[in-house]
Short mmCIF file of C-alpha atoms and ligand atoms in Angstrom, two decimals:
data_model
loop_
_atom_site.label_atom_id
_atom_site.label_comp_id
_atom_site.label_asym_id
_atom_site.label_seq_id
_atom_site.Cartn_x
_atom_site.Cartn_y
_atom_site.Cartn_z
CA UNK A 17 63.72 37.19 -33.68
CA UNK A 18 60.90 34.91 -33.22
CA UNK A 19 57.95 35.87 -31.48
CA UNK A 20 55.99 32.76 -30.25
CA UNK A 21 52.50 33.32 -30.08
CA UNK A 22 51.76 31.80 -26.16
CA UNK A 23 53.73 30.72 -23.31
CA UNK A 24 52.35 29.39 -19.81
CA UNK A 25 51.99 30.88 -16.70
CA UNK A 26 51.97 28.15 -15.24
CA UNK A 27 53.78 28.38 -11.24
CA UNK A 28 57.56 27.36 -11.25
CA UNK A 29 58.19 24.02 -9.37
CA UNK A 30 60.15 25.91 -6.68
CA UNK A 31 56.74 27.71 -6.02
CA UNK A 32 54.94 24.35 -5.48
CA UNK A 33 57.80 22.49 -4.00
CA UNK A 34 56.94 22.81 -0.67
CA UNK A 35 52.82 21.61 -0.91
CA UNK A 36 53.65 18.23 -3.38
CA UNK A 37 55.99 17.54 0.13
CA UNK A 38 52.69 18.20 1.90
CA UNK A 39 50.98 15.09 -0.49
CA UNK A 40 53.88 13.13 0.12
CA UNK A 41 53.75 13.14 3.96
CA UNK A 42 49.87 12.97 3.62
CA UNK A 43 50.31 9.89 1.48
CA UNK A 44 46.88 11.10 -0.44
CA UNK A 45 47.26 11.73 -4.02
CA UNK A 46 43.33 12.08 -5.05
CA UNK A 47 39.52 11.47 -3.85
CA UNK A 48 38.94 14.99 -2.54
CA UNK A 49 42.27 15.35 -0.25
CA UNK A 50 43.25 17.64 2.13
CA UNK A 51 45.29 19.69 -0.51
CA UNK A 52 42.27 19.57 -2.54
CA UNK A 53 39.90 20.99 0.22
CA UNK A 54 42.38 23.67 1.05
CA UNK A 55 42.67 24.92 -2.91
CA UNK A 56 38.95 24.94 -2.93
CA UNK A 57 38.27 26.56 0.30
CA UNK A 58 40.47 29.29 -1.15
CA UNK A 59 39.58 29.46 -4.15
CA UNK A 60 35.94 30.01 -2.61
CA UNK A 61 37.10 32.84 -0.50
CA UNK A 62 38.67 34.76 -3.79
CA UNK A 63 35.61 34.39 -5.68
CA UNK A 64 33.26 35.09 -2.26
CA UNK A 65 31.02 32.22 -2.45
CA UNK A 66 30.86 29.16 0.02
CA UNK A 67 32.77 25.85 -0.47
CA UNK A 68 29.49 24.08 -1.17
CA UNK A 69 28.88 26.84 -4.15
CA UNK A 70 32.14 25.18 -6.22
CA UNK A 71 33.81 22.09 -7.38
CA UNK A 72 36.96 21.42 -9.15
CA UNK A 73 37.33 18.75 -12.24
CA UNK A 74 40.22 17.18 -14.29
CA UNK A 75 39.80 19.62 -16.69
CA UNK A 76 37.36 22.56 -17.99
CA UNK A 77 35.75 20.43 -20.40
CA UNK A 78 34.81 17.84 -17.78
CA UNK A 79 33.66 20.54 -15.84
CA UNK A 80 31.60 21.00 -18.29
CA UNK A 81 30.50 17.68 -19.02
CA UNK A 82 29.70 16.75 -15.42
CA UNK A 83 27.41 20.11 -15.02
CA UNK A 84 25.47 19.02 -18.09
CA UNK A 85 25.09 15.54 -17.34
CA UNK A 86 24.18 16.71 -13.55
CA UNK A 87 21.44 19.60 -14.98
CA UNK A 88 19.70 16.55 -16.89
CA UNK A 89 19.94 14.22 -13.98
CA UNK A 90 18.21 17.23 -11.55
CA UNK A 91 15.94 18.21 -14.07
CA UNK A 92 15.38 15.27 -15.57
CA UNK A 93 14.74 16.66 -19.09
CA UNK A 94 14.16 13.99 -21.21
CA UNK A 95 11.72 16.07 -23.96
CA UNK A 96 13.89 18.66 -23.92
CA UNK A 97 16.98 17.32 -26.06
CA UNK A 98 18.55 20.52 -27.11
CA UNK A 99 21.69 22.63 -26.04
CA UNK A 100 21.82 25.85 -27.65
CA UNK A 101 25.87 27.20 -27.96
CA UNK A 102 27.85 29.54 -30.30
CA UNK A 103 29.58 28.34 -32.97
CA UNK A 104 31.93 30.54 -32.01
CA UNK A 105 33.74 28.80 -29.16
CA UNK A 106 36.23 26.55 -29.12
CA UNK A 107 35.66 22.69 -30.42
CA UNK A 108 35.83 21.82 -26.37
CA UNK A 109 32.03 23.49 -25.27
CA UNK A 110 30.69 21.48 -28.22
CA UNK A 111 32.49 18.12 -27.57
CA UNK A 112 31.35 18.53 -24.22
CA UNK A 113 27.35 19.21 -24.89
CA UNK A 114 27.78 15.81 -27.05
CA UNK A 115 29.67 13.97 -24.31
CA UNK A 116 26.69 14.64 -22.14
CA UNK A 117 24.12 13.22 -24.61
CA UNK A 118 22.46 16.78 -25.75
CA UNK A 119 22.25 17.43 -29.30
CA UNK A 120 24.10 20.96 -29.93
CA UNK A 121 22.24 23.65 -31.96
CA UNK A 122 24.40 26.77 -32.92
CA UNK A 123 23.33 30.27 -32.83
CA UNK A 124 25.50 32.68 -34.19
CA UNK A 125 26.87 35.56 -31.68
CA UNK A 126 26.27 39.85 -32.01
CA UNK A 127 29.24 41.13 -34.04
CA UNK A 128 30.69 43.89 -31.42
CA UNK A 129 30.71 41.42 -28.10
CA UNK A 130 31.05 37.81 -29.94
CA UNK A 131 28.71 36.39 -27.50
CA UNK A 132 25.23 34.57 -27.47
CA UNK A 133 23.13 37.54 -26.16
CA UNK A 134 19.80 37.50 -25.29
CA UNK A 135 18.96 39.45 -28.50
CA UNK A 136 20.37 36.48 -30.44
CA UNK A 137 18.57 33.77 -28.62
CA UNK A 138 15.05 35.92 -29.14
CA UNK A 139 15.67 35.03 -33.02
CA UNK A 140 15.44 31.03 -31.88
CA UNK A 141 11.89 28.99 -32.92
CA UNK A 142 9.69 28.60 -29.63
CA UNK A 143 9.50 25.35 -31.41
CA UNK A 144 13.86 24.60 -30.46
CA UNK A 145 13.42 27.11 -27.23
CA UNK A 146 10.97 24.50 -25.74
CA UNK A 147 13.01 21.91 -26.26
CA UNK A 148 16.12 22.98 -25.02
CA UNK A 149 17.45 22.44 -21.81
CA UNK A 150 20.78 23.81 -21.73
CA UNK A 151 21.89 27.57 -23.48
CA UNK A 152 25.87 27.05 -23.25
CA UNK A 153 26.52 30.80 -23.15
CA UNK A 154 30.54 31.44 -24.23
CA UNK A 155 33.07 34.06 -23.07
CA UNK A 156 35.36 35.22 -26.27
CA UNK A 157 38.52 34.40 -24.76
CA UNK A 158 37.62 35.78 -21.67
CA UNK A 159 35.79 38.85 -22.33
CA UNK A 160 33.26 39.45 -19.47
CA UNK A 161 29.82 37.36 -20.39
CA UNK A 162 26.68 39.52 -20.99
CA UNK A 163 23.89 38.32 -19.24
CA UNK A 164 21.33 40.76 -18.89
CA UNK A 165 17.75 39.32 -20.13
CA UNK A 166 18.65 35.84 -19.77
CA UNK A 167 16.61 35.33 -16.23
CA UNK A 168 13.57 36.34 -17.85
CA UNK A 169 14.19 33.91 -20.51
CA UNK A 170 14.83 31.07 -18.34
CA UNK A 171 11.55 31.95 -16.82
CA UNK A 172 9.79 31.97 -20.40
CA UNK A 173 11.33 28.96 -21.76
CA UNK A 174 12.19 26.87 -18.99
CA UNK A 175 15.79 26.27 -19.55
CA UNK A 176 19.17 26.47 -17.81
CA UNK A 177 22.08 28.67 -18.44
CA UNK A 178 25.61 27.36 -18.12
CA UNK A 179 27.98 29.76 -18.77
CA UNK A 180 31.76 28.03 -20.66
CA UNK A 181 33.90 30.96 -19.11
CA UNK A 182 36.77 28.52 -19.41
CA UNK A 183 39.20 31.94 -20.32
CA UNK A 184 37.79 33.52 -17.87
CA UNK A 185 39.23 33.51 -14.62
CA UNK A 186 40.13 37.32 -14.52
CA UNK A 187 36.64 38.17 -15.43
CA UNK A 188 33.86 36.23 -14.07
CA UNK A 189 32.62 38.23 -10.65
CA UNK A 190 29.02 37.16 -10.51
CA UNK A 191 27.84 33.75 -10.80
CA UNK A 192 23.80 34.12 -11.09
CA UNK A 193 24.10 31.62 -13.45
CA UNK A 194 26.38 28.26 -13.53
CA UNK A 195 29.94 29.05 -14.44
CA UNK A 196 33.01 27.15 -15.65
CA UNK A 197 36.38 28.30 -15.58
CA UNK A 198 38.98 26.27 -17.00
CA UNK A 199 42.72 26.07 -15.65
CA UNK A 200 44.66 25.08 -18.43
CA UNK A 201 47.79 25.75 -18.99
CA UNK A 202 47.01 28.43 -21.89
CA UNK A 203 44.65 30.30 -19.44
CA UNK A 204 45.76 32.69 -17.13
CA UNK A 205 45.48 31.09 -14.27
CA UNK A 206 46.83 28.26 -15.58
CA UNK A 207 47.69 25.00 -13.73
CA UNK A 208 48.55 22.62 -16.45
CA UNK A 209 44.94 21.14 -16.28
CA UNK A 210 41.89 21.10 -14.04
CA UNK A 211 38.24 23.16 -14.29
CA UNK A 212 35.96 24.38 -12.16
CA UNK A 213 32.54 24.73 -11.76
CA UNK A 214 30.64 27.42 -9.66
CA UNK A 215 26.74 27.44 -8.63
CA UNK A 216 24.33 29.17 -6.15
CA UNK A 217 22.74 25.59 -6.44
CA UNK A 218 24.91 23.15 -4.37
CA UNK A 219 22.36 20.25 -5.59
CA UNK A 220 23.60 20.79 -9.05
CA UNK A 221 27.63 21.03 -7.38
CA UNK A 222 26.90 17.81 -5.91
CA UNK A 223 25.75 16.23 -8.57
CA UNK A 224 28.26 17.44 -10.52
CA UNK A 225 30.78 15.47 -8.20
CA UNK A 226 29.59 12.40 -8.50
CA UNK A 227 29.63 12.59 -11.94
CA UNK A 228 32.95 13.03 -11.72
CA UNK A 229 33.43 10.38 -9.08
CA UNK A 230 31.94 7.39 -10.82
CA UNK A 231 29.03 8.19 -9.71
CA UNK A 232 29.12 7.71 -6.06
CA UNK A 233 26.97 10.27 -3.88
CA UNK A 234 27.94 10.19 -0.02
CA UNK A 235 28.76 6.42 -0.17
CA UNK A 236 29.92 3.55 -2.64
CA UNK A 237 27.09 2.99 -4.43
CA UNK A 238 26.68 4.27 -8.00
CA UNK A 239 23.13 6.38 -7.75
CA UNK A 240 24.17 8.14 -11.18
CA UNK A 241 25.86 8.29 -14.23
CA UNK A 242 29.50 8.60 -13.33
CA UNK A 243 33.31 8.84 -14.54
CA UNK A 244 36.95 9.67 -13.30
CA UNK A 245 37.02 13.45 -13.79
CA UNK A 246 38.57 13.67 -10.17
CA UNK A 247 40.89 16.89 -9.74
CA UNK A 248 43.88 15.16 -7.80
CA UNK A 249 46.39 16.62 -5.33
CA UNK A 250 48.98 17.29 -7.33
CA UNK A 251 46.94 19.97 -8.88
CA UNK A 252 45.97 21.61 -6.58
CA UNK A 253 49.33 21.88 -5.17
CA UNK A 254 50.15 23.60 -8.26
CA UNK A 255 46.62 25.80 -7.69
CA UNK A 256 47.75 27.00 -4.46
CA UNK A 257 51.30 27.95 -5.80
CA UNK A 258 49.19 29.32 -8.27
CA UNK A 259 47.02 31.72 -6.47
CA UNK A 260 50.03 32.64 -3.82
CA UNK A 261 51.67 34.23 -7.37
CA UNK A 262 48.18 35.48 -8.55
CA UNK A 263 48.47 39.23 -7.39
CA UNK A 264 51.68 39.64 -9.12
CA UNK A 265 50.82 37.37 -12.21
CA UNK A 266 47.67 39.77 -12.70
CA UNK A 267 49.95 42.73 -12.41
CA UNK A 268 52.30 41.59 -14.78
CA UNK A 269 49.67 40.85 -17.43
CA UNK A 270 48.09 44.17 -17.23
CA UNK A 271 50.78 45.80 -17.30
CA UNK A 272 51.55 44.33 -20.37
CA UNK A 273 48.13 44.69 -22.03
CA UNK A 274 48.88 48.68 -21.28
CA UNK A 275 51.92 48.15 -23.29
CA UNK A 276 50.05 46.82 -26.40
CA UNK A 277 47.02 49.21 -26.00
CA UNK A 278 49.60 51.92 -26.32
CA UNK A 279 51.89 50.56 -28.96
CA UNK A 280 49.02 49.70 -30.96
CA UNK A 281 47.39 52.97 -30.59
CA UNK A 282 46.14 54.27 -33.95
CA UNK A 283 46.65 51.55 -35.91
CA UNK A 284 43.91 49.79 -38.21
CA UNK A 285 42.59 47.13 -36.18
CA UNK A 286 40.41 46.95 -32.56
CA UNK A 287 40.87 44.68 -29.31
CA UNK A 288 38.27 43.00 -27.62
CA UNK A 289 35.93 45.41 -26.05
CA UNK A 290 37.65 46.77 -22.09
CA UNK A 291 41.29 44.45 -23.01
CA UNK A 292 43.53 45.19 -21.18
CA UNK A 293 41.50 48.08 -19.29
CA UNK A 294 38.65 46.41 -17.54
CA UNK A 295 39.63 43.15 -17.63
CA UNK A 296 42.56 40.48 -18.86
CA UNK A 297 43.62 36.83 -20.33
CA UNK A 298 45.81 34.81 -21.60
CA UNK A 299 44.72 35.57 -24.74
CA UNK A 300 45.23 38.90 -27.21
CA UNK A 301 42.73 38.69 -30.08
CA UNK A 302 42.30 41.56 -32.32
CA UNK A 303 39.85 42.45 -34.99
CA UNK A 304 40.50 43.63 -38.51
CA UNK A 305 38.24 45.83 -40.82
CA UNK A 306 37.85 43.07 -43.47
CA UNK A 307 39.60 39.78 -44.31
CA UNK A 308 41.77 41.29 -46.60
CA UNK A 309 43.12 43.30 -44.32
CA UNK A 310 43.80 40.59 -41.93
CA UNK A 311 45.35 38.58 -44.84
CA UNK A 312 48.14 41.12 -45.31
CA UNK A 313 49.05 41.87 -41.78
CA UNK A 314 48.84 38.16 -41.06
CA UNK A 315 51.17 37.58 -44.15
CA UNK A 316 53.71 40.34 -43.05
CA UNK A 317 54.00 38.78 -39.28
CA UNK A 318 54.23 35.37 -40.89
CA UNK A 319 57.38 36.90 -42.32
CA UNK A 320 58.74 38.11 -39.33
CA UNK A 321 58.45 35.26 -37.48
CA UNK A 322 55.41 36.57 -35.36
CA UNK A 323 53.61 33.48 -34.37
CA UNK A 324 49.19 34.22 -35.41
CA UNK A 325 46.19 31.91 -34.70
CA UNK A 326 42.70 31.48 -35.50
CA UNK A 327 42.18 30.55 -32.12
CA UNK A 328 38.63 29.18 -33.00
CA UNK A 329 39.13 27.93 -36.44
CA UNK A 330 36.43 29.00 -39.11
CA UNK A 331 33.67 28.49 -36.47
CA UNK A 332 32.57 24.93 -34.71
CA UNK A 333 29.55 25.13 -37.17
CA UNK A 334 32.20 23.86 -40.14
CA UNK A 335 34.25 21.04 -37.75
CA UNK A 336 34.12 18.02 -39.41
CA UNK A 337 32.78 16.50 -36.69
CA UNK A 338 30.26 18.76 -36.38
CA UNK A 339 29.49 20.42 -39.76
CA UNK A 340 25.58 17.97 -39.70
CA UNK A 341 24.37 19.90 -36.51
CA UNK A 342 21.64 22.74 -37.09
CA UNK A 343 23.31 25.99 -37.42
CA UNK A 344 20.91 28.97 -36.83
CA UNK A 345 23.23 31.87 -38.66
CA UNK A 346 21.22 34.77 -38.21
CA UNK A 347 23.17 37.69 -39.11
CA UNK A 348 26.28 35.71 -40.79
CA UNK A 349 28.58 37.45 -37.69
CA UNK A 350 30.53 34.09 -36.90
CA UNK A 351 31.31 33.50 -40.50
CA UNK A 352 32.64 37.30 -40.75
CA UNK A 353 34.04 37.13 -36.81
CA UNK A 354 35.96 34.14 -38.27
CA UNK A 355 37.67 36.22 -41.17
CA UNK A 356 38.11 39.10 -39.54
CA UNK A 357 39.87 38.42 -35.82
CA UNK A 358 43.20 36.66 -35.38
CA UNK A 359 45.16 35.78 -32.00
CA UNK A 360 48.40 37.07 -31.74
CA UNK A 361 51.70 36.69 -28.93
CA UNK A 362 50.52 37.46 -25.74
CA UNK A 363 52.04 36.68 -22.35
CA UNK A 364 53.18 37.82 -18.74
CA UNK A 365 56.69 38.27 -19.35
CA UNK A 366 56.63 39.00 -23.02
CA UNK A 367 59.75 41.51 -23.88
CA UNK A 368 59.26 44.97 -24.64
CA UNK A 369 61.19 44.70 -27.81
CA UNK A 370 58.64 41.52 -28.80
CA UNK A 371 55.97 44.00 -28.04
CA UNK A 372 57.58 46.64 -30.62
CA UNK A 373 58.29 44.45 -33.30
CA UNK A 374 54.93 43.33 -33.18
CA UNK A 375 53.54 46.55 -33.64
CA UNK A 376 56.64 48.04 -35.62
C1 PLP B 19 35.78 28.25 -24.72
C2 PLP B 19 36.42 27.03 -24.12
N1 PLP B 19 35.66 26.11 -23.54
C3 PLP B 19 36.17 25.03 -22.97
C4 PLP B 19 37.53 24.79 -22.95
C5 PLP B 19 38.05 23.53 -22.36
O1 PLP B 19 38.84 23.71 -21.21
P1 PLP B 19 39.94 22.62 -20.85
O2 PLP B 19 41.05 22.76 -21.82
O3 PLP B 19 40.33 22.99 -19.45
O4 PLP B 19 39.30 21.29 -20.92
C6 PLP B 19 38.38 25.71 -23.55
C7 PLP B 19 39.83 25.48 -23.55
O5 PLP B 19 40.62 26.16 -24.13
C8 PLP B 19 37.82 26.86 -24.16
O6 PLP B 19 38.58 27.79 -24.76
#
């Protein structure tokens, strides 16, 4: 039997059928529809923030472009050329801090939560902290983002914080700070593609739009950089199929994460911190004692035909493309996070007997 290691969640077209009919009688494919409006006004509602609080992109990573690109044009930072990020992410948060001009500096993350903490961000010069204008804080595959500290740095230091919770749609509840979620089709709530971005400052939303709209603010003149990072109507017909099946979809994937938690009780590695319990995603990443370790286990499931992943590669600090960038490794935790976790199969409808030959 082979186990493959994802498979989407994405809606069925049966699910959908009935709102692409909607575009068709509508005869508006893009530009902020009415299909568009009605995903968003939703999707507002289910997250409890007003419709001027969130936008919705082609993707996460032009989310995450256009809130960048947007920050600068608002703040209009031009000594401050820095974005501070974790090199452990995924190659996306990093493409998207150079898409938008900043020159990325990565910080390694604490060990237990993977995440750029306010502890790890204290070990940063005042000489970089002063001239950064972004900190691209990063959700492990979801994990619920630990913020506590940050507003007094912003205050200190003067910069933003954008939080890439693009795997975290399950998990992000607050938005103090300036969130993207992406809706890939890996994530949970998957759509196929499309992002989001959320923010108690509906100057930066705006902005954000007409970045993604070539520019254009309230009329057809170009008052700002600008691209086509529209979200059209055929997603979000697939968005609102999407959160009709949401309730059950979350169901299905806890109930599955119970599975694993109990199948995998005892044995010699750890899930993320609250997986499966607290909170859930698309993604099951566990955590060995030391690479060897991993090595074996990896090697056994190999055998089996168990599909495994280094989801996030050696760390974004050794890309290629990005191997010249300043890496600030304070404790060595991405290099040892890197050799110690590894994805493995996760998904809604995954089989019982999957789950046991996992574990077996
Ligand atoms: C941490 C992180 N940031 C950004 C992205 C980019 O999102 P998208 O694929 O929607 O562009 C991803 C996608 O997997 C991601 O994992």
């Amino acid at each position: 039997m082979q186990i493959d290691l994802f498979r989407p969640s994405v809606p069925p077209l049966s699910a959908y059928y009935s709102y692409l009919e909607l575009i068709e009688s509508n005869q508006i494919y893009s530009n902020f529809g009415p299909i568009h409006h009605k995903f968003k006004k939703r999707l507002a509602d289910y997250f409890n923030i007003g419709e001027e609080n969130i936008e919705l992109f082609s993707s996460g990573t032009m989310a995450l472009v256009a809130a960048l690109i947007a920050l600068q044009t608002i703040n209009k930072d031009e000594v401050r050329p820095y974005c501070l990020l974790p090199s452990w992410t995924f190659v996306a948060t990093v493409q998207s801090v150079i898409a938008a001009g900043l020159t990325p500096i990565f910080v390694d993350v604490e060990e237990q939560s993977m995440q750029l903490t306010k502890n790890m961000i204290e070990q940063v010069s005042n000489e970089i902290l002063l001239k950064t204008s972004v900190v691209l804080v990063v959700s492990p595959f979801g994990a619920p983002l630990i913020l506590e500290g940050y507003d007094l740095l912003c205050q200190t230091y003067g910069f933003e914080v954008l939080c890439d919770c693009a795997a975290g749609f399950e998990s992000a509840k607050s938005f103090n700070f300036h969130t993207v979620i992406s809706l890939h089709a890996t994530k949970i709530f998957g759509i196929g593609e499309g992002g989001l971005l959320i923010s108690i400052n509906k100057k930066l939303i705006e902005y954000a739009k007409a970045y993604s709209n070539f520019g254009f603010l309230n009329s057809r003149k170009s008052i700002t950089r600008g691209i086509n990072g529209k979200f059209s109507e055929i997603q979000a017909a697939i968005g609102l199929a999407a959160l009709d099946l949401w309730g059950s979809n979350k169901k299905d994937y806890y109930q599955k994460a119970a599975y694993y938690l109990e199948a995998a009780f005892n044995l010699p590695f750890q899930f993320q911190e609250g997986w499966g319990r607290d909170w859930v995603s698309s993604t099951c990443v566990i955590r060995f004692d030391d690479e060897s370790q991993k090595k074996s286990v990896q090697k056994d499931w190999a055998n089996n035909k168990i599909q495994t992943r280094d989801w996030w590669n050696q760390g974004c600090h050794l890309e290629p493309a990005f191997c010249h960038y300043e890496f600030i490794n304070i404790r060595n935790n991405t290099n040892i996070l890197a050799k110690t976790t590894l994805g493995i199969p996760f998904y809604k409808d995954i089989s019982q007997d999957s789950i046991n030959h996992i574990f077996k």
